[in-house]
XYZ file of C-alpha atoms in Angstrom:
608
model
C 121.891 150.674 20.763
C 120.774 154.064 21.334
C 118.629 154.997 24.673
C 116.740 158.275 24.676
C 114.220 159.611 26.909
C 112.148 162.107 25.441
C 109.286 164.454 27.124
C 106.298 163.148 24.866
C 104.680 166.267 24.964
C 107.253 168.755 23.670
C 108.890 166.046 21.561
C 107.722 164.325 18.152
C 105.336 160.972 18.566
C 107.628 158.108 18.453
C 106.097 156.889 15.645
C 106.814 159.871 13.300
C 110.485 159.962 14.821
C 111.113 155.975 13.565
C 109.858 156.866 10.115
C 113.081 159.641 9.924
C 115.713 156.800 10.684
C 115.793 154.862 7.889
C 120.121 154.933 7.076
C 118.995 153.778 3.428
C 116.981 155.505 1.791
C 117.924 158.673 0.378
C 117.222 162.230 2.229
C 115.541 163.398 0.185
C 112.605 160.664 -0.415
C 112.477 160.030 3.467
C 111.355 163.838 4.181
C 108.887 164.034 1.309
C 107.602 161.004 2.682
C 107.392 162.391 5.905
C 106.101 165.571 4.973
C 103.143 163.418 3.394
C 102.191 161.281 6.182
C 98.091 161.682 7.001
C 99.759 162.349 10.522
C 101.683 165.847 9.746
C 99.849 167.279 6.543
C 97.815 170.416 7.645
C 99.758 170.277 10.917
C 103.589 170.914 9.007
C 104.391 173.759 11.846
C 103.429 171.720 15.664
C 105.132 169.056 13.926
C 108.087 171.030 12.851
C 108.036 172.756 16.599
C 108.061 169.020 17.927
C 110.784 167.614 15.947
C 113.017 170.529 17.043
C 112.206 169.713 20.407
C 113.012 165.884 19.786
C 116.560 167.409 18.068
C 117.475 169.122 21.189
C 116.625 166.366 23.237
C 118.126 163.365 21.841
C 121.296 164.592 19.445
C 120.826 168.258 19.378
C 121.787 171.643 20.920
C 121.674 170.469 24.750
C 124.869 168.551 24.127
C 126.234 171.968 23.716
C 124.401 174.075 25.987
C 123.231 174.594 29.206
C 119.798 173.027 29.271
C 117.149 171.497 31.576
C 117.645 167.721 31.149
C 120.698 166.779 32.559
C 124.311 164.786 31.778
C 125.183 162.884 28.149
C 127.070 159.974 28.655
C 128.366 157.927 25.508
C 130.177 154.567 25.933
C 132.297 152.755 22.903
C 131.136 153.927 19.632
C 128.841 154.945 16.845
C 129.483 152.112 14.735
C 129.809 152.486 10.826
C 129.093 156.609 11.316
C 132.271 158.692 10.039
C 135.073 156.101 9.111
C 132.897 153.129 9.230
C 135.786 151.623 11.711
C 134.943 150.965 15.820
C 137.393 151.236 18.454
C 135.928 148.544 20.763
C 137.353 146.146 18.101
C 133.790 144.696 16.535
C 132.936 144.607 12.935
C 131.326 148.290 11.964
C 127.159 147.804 12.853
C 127.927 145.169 15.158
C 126.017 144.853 18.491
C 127.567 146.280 21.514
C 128.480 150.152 21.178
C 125.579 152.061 22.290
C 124.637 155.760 23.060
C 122.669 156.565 26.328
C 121.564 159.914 27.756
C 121.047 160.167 31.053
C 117.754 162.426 31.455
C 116.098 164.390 34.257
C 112.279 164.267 33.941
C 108.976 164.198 35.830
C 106.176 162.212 34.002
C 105.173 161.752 30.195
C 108.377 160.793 28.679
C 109.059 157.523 26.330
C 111.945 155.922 25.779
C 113.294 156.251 22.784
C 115.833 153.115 21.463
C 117.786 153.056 18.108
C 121.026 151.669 16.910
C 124.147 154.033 16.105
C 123.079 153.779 12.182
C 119.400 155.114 12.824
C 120.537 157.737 14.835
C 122.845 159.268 12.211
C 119.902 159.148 9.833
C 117.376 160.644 12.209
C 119.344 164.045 12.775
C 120.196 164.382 9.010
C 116.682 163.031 7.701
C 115.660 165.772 9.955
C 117.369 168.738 9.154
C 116.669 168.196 5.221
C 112.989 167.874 6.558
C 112.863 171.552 7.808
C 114.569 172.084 4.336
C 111.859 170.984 2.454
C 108.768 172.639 4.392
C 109.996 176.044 3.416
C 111.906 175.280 0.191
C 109.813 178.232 -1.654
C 110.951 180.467 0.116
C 114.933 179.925 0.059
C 117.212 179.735 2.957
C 117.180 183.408 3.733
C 113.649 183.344 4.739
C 113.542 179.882 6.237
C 112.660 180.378 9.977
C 115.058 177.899 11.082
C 118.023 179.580 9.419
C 119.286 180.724 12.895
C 119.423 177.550 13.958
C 121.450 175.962 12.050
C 123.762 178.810 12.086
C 123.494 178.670 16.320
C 124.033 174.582 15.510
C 126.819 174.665 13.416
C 129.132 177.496 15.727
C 128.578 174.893 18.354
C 129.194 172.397 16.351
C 132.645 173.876 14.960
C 133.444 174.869 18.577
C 133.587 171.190 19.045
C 136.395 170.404 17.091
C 137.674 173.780 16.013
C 138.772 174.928 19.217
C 142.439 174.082 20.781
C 145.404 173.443 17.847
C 145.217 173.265 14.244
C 145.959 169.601 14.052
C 148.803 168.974 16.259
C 151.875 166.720 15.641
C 150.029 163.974 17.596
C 148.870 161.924 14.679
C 145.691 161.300 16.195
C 143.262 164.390 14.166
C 143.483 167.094 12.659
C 140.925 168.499 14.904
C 142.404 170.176 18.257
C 139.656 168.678 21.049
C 139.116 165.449 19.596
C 141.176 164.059 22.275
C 139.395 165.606 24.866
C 136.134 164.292 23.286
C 134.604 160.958 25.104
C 135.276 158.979 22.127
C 135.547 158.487 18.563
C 132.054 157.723 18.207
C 131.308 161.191 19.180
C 133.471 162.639 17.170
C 132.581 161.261 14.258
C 128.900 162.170 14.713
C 129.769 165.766 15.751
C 131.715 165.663 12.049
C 128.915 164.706 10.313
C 126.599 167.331 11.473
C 128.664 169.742 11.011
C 129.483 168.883 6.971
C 125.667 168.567 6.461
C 124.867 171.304 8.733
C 127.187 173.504 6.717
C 126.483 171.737 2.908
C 122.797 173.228 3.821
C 123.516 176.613 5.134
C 125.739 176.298 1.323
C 122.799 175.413 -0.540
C 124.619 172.428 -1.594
C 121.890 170.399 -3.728
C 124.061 167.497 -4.127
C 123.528 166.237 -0.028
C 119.403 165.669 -0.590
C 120.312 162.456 -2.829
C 122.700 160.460 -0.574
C 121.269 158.080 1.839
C 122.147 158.950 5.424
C 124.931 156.007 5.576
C 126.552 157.205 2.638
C 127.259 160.433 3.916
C 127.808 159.396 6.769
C 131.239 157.454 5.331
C 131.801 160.366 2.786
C 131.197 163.848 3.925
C 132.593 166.823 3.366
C 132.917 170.399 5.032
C 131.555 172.803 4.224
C 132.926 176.454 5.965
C 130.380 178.755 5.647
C 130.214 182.512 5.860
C 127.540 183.249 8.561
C 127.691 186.672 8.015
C 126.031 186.593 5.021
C 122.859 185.684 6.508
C 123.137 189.143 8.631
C 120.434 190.819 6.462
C 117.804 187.884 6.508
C 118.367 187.807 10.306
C 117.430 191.353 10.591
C 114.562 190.848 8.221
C 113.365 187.853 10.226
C 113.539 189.986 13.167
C 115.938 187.300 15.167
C 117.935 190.743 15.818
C 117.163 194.288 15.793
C 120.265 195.508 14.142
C 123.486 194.278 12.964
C 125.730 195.617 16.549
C 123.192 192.486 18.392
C 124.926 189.636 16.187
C 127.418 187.661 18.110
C 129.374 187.467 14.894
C 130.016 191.018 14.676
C 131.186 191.668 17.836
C 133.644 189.267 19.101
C 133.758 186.669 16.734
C 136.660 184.102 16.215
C 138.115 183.739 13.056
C 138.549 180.130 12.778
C 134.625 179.490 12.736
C 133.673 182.989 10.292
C 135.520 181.578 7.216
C 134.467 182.193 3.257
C 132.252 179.585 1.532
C 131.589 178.801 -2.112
C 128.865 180.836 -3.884
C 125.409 179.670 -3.112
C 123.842 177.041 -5.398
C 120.234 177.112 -6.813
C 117.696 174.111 -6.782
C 115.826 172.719 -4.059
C 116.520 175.660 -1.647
C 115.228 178.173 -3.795
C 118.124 179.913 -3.833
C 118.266 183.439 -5.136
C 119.844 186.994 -4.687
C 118.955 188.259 -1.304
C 116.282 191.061 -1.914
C 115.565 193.554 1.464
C 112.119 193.569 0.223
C 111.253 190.197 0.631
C 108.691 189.078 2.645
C 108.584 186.768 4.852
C 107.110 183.292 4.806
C 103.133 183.201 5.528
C 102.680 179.428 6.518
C 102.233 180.158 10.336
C 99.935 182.792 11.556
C 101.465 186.273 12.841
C 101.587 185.183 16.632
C 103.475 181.695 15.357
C 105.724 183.828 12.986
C 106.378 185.775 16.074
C 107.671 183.395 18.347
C 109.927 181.316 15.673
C 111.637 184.786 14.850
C 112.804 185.337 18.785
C 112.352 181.283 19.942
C 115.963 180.623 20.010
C 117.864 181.304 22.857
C 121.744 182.332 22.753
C 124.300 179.768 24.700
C 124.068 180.915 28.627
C 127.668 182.194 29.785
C 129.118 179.722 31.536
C 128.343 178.323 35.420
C 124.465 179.786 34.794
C 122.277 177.128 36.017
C 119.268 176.858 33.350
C 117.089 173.923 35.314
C 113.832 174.633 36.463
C 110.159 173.401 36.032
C 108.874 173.054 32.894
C 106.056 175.140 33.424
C 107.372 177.475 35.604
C 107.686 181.194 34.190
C 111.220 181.796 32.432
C 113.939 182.910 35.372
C 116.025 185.986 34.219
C 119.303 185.091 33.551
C 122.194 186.427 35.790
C 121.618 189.150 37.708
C 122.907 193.230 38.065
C 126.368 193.546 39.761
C 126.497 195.392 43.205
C 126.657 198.629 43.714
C 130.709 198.338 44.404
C 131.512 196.482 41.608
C 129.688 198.330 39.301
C 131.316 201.717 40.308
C 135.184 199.779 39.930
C 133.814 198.817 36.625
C 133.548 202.264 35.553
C 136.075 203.719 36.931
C 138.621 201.710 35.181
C 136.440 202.329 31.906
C 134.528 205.448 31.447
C 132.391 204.491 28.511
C 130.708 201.787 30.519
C 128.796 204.703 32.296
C 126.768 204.421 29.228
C 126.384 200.502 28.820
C 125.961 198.992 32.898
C 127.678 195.465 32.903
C 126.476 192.606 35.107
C 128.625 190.475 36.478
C 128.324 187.993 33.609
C 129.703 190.265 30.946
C 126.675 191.479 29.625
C 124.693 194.846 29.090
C 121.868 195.351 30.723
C 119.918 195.750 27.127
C 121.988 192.081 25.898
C 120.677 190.976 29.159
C 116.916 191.938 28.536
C 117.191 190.917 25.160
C 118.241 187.343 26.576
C 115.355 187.383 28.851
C 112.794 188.382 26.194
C 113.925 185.331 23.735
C 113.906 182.968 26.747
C 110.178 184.000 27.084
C 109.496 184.122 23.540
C 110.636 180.638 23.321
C 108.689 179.300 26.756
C 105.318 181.019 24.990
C 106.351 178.937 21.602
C 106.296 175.749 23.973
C 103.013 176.591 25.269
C 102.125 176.622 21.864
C 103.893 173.488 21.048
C 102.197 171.483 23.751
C 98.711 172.967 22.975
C 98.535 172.042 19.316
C 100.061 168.714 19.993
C 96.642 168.673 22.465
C 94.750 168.802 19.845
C 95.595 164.821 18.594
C 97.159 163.764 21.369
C 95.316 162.702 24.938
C 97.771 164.273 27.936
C 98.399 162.420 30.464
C 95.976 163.887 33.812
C 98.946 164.564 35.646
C 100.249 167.236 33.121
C 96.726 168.202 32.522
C 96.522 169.636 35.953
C 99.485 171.056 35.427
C 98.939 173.457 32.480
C 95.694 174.288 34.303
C 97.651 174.973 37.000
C 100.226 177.475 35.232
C 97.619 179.389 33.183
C 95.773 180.020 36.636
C 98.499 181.710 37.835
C 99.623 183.209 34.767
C 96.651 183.947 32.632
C 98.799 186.266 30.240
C 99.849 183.012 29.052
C 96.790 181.512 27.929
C 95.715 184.632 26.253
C 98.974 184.380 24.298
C 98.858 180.750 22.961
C 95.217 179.985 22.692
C 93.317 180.716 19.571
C 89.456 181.108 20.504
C 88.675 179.911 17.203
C 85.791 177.145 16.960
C 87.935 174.601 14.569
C 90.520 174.916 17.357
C 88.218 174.464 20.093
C 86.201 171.124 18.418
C 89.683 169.991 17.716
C 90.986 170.152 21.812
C 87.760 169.966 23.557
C 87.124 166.485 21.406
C 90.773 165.258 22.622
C 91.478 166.635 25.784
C 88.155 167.607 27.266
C 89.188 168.295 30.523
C 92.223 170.448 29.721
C 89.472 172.480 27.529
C 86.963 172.630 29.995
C 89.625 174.234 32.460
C 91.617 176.921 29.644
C 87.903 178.022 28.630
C 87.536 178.970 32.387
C 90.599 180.790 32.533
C 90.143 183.164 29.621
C 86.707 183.942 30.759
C 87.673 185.134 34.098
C 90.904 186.752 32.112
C 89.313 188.765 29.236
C 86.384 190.663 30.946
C 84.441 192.222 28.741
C 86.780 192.367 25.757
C 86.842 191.783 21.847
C 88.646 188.240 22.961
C 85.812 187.160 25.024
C 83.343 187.956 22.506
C 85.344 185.972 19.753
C 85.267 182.654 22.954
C 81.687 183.130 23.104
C 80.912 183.204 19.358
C 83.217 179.883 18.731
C 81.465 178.379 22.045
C 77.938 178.784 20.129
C 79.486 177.453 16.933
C 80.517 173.631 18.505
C 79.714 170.126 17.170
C 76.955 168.179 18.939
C 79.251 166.367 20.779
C 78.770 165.209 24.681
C 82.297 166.683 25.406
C 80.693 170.020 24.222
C 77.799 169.479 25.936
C 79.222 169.016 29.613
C 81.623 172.368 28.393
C 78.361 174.191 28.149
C 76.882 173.117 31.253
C 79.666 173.767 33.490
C 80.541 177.226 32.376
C 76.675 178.156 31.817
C 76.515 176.967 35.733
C 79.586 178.599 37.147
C 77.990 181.974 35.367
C 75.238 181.540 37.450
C 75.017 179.714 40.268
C 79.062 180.046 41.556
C 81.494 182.886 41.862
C 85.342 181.973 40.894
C 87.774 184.318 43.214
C 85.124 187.035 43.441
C 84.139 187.124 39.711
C 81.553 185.467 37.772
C 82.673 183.496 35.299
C 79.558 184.673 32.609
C 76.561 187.061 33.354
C 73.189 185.956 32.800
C 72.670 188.082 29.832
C 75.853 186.006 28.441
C 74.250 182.471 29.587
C 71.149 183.489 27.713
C 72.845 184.406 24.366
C 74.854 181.407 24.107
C 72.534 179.143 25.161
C 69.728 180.309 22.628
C 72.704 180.390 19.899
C 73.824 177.049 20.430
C 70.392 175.346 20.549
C 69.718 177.376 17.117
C 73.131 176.093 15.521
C 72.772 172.538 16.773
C 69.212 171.891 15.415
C 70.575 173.543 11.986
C 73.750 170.707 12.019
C 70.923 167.772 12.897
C 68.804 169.354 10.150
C 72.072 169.427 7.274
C 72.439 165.830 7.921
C 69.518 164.978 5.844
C 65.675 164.792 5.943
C 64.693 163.151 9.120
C 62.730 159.916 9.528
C 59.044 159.683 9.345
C 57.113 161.270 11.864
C 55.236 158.158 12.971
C 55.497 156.936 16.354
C 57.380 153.545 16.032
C 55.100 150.439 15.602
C 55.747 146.962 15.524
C 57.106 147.392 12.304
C 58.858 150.235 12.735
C 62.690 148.704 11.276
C 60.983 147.824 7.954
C 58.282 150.723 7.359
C 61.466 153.075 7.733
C 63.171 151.201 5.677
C 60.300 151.361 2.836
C 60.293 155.139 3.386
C 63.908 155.768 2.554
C 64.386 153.186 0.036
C 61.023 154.677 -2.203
C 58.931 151.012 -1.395
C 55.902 152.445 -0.682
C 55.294 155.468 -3.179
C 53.842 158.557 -1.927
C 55.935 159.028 1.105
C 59.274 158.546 -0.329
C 61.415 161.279 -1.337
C 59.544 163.566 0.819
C 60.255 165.997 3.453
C 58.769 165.526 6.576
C 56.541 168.535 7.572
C 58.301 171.550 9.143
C 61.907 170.682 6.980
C 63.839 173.853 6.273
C 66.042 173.893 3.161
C 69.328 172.284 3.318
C 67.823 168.852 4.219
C 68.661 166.177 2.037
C 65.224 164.033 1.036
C 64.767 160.917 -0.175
C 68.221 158.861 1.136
C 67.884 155.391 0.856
C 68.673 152.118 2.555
C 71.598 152.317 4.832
C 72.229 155.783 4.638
C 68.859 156.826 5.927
C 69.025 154.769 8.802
C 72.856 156.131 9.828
C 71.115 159.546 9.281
C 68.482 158.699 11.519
C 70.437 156.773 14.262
C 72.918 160.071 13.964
C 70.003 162.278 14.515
C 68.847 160.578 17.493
C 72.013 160.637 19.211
C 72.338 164.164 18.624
C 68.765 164.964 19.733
C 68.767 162.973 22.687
C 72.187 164.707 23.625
C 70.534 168.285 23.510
C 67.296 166.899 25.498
C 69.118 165.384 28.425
C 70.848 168.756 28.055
C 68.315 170.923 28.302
C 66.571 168.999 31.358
C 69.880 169.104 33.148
C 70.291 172.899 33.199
C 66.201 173.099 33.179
C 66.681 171.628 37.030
C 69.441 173.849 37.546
C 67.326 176.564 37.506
C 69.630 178.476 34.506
C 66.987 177.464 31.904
C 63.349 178.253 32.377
C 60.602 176.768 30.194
C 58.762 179.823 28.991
C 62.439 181.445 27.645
C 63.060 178.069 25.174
C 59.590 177.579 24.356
C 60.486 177.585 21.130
C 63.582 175.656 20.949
C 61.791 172.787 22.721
C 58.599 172.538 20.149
C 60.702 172.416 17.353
C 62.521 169.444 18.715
C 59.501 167.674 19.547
C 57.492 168.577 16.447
C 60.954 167.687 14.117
C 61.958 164.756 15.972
C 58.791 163.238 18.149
C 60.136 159.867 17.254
C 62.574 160.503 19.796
C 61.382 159.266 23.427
C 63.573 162.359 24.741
C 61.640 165.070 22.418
C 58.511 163.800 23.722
C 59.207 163.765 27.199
C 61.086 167.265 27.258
C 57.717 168.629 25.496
C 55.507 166.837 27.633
C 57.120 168.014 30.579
C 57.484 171.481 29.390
C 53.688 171.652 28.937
C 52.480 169.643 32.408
C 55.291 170.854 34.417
C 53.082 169.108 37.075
C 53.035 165.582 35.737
C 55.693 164.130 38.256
C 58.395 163.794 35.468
C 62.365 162.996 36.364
C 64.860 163.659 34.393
C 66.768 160.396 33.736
């Protein structure tokens, strides 16, 4: 049994990770199923950003790397995976071997627990899965091409490096003795073969079940360098002298492969004119072309807080050093070296993709916020970060008003706090206007509602560090904008009840007027209905309508009284706004009293 403890809001929802570990069923079926759960359609790229995140937490690249949770340990074996044969002695996918990493973490992490067999089928199942979301466009322009090529060097390097098979008798592989166990090496085998069988194109892998490949797979050496031009078209590099590969590259691991196959990848002659896939907008397109760190030279600590900004990575040699450097090689006047081996422009390129990559976790974890609740503790701390580093938030969030509904409705507190920040960060700028015009454009919802408020109130009555967080002339516009809009939304719902003031019989005289029982009055718009409104709904459906409409208006009523004893409304400026609710809606005990008090501002009312 497999233990893994994964940071839930980087990482996939456990739920979506069990449904990749079937060992059965082929690859092929299990990501199209996937890739049609209600759970990831419309949201293929968070979910693709989380299940690389759940890759390099449980069985992926931190294995290999230097990396921010801490130690793998592995103990007996990975069952039927490889040879199908243990070395604890038990039956193959018998109880007892078990994989367990040890994890550094804060708060919000699960726990994730599957046997030796599931494992194996989640890291395949999910590699053909990032196949498959970008199979139109072919490998070359797949934006997780350099990943598996970063995957599978580490992979190799494995069980590649030391002899070439030794007289031993124990592998053919040169560090599988100094490998934990057999279990691991197995597994490390396996990823590889796939790994390289889909940098191949080799359409053959997508029907076998995970098990079966797992007891029959084949290598597959690949050529990396013949991905150099999509690279450069991706923008992953700037030109061909920044590839590892061609610079000081070993042989064993750059080694010719069989001519590409077409079918499910899409496969076809690399064209320079390409373009690249459009499934992400520009800014996400942006950070999966420069998201992926190169392996940190060796003794470089990586560890720090999640939210923290990105640390640079080594540091410039002293003055002395530097100067015996050059002497002993007079072209390195034109390329400084830190201590580390790298140029200063290698070094800044480094830095740049570990920020690249921090911004696409922002992104990551912001996204996910929109379906998921976060936990308050890591609430406070994003709205912690993006106070001190604003530049952030202006780079990850989209002041859009579907993305907006979608958070504010989820995480309202987390909303309430980033819409803060990027008013105090933006000024008077084309971003703010875009926040403002989204802010005007939001559902009805109480959420929404208290968003309003606070911000409208902090505009006015409160300074934040010196600066107001929105001018009065700003208050005015979006409060008169998103009165306007709401009363349109109540309005598209349908024709409203009947004007009467509720009786006795109220329940069934409504009833009669929506169902057409008593004549004339059915099927009619009340007076003062715009177009738009829906007349004559019937039964059940007219009285959701009007329960729906009653929420709504009571919401912007209690709203308006709140802010109207706050002193940032005043009567005479929402005249209008207030008559039409009361006129509209005076079946409403709210619309009544708002009017009423509107009109005898004198008459000892309370807001409630």
């Amino acid at each position: 049994m497999s233990h893994h403890i994964v940071d839930i809001h980087t990482a996939l929802p456990p739920q979506l990770v069990q449904s990749l570990t079937n060992p059965t069923t082929p690859i092929r079926t299990t990501a199209e199923t996937f890739l049609s759960l209600e759970a990831v359609v419309g949201y293929e790229f968070p979910r693709g950003c989380q299940l690389k995140n759940t890759l390099d937490q449980i069985g992926g690249q931190q294995q290999y790397q230097q990396h921010q949770y801490a130690a793998l340990t592995i103990d007996q074996g990975l069952g039927v995976i490889g040879s199908g044969k243990r070395t604890d002695g038990l039956p193959a996918g018998s109880a007892g071997g078990y994989m367990e990493y040890k994890v550094e973490y804060s708060e919000g992490q699960y726990t994730l627990k599957i046997n030796e067999d599931e494992l194996c089928a989640l890291l395949l199942n999910a590699e053909f899965v990032f196949v498959k979301m970008y199979s139109e466009y072919g490998i070359r322009r797949n934006p997780f091409l350099i990943r598996w090529i970063e995957l599978y060097q580490q992979l190799l390097d494995d069980y590649l490096d030391g002899d070439d098979g030794g007289d031993d008798g124990s592998s053919q592989y040169g560090r599988e003795n100094s490998m934990k166990n057999d279990g691991e090496v197995r597994l490390v085998k396996v990823r590889a073969a796939f790994i390289g069988a889909v940098l191949n194109e080799v359409e053959q892998i997508s029907n076998y079940a995970p098990r079966e490949y797992a007891m029959d797979s084949t290598y597959h050496p690949v050529d990396i360098s013949k991905f150099d031009d999509a690279l450069l078209l991706q923008g992953v590099y700037e030109s061909r002298s920044e590839i590892p590969w061609n610079q000081d590259r070993d042989s064993d691991i750059v080694s010719l492969a069989p001519s590409a196959q077409s079918g499910i990848w899409g496969a076809e002659p690399y064209n320079s004119e390409m373009q690249l896939p459009s499934k992400q907008t520009i800014a996400q397109k942006d950070v999966w072309q420069t998201a992926h760190t190169p392996t940190p030279p060796p003794g470089l600590s990586t560890r720090r807080s999640y939210f923290s900004p990105p640390p640079l990575q080594g540091k410039e040699p002293q003055p002395q050093q530097q100067q015996s450097q050059q002497s002993h090689t007079p072209a390195q006047l034109q390329r400084p070296v830190n201590y580390n081996g790298l140029t200063m422009q290698q070094q800044q390129q480094q830095q740049d993709r570990r920020e690249s990559d921090f911004i696409n976790k922002l992104i990551t974890i912001l996204l996910q916020a929109q379906v998921d609740v976060l936990p308050d503790a890591n609430t406070n701390q994003l709205i912690k970060h993006f106070t001190e580093f604003p530049q952030h938030l202006l780079a990850v969030l989209d002041p859009s008003e579907p993305n907006l509904s979608a958070l504010i409705l989820v995480n309202p507190k987390l909303t309430q706090g980033l819409v803060k920040i990027y008013l105090l960060a933006t000024g008077r700028s084309t971003e703010r206007n875009e926040l403002l015009n989204a802010l005007e454009r939001l559902p009805v919802e109480l959420e929404v509602l208290e968003l309003l408020n606070a911000i409208c109130r902090g505009g006015v009555s409160s300074t934040n560090g010196g600066q107001v967080l929105l001018a009065k002339q700003e208050v005015e516009r979006l409060l008169h904008g998103y009165l306007s809009r709401a009363m349109l939304k109540i309005e598209s719902l349908g024709s409203p009840a009947s004007n009467r003031t509720p009786g006795p019989n109220s329940l069934m005289a409504d009833i009669g007027y929506f169902s057409g029982a008593n004549g004339g009055l059915n099927g009619m718009s009340t007076p003062g209905s715009r177009g738009g409104a829906t007349p004559g709904q019937g039964g059940l459906a007219g009285l959701q309508v009007k329960a729906k409409q009653t929420r709504m208006v009571q919401l912007l009523c209690l709203f308006i009284v709140s802010l109207l004893n706050a002193g940032i409304m005043h009567e005479k400026e929402y005249h209008y706004e207030i008559e039409e609710l009361r006129v509209r809606y005076i079946w409403v005990k709210e619309a009544r009293e708002l009017w009423h008090r509107v009109n005898t501002p004198k008459s000892g009312y309370s807001a409630q």
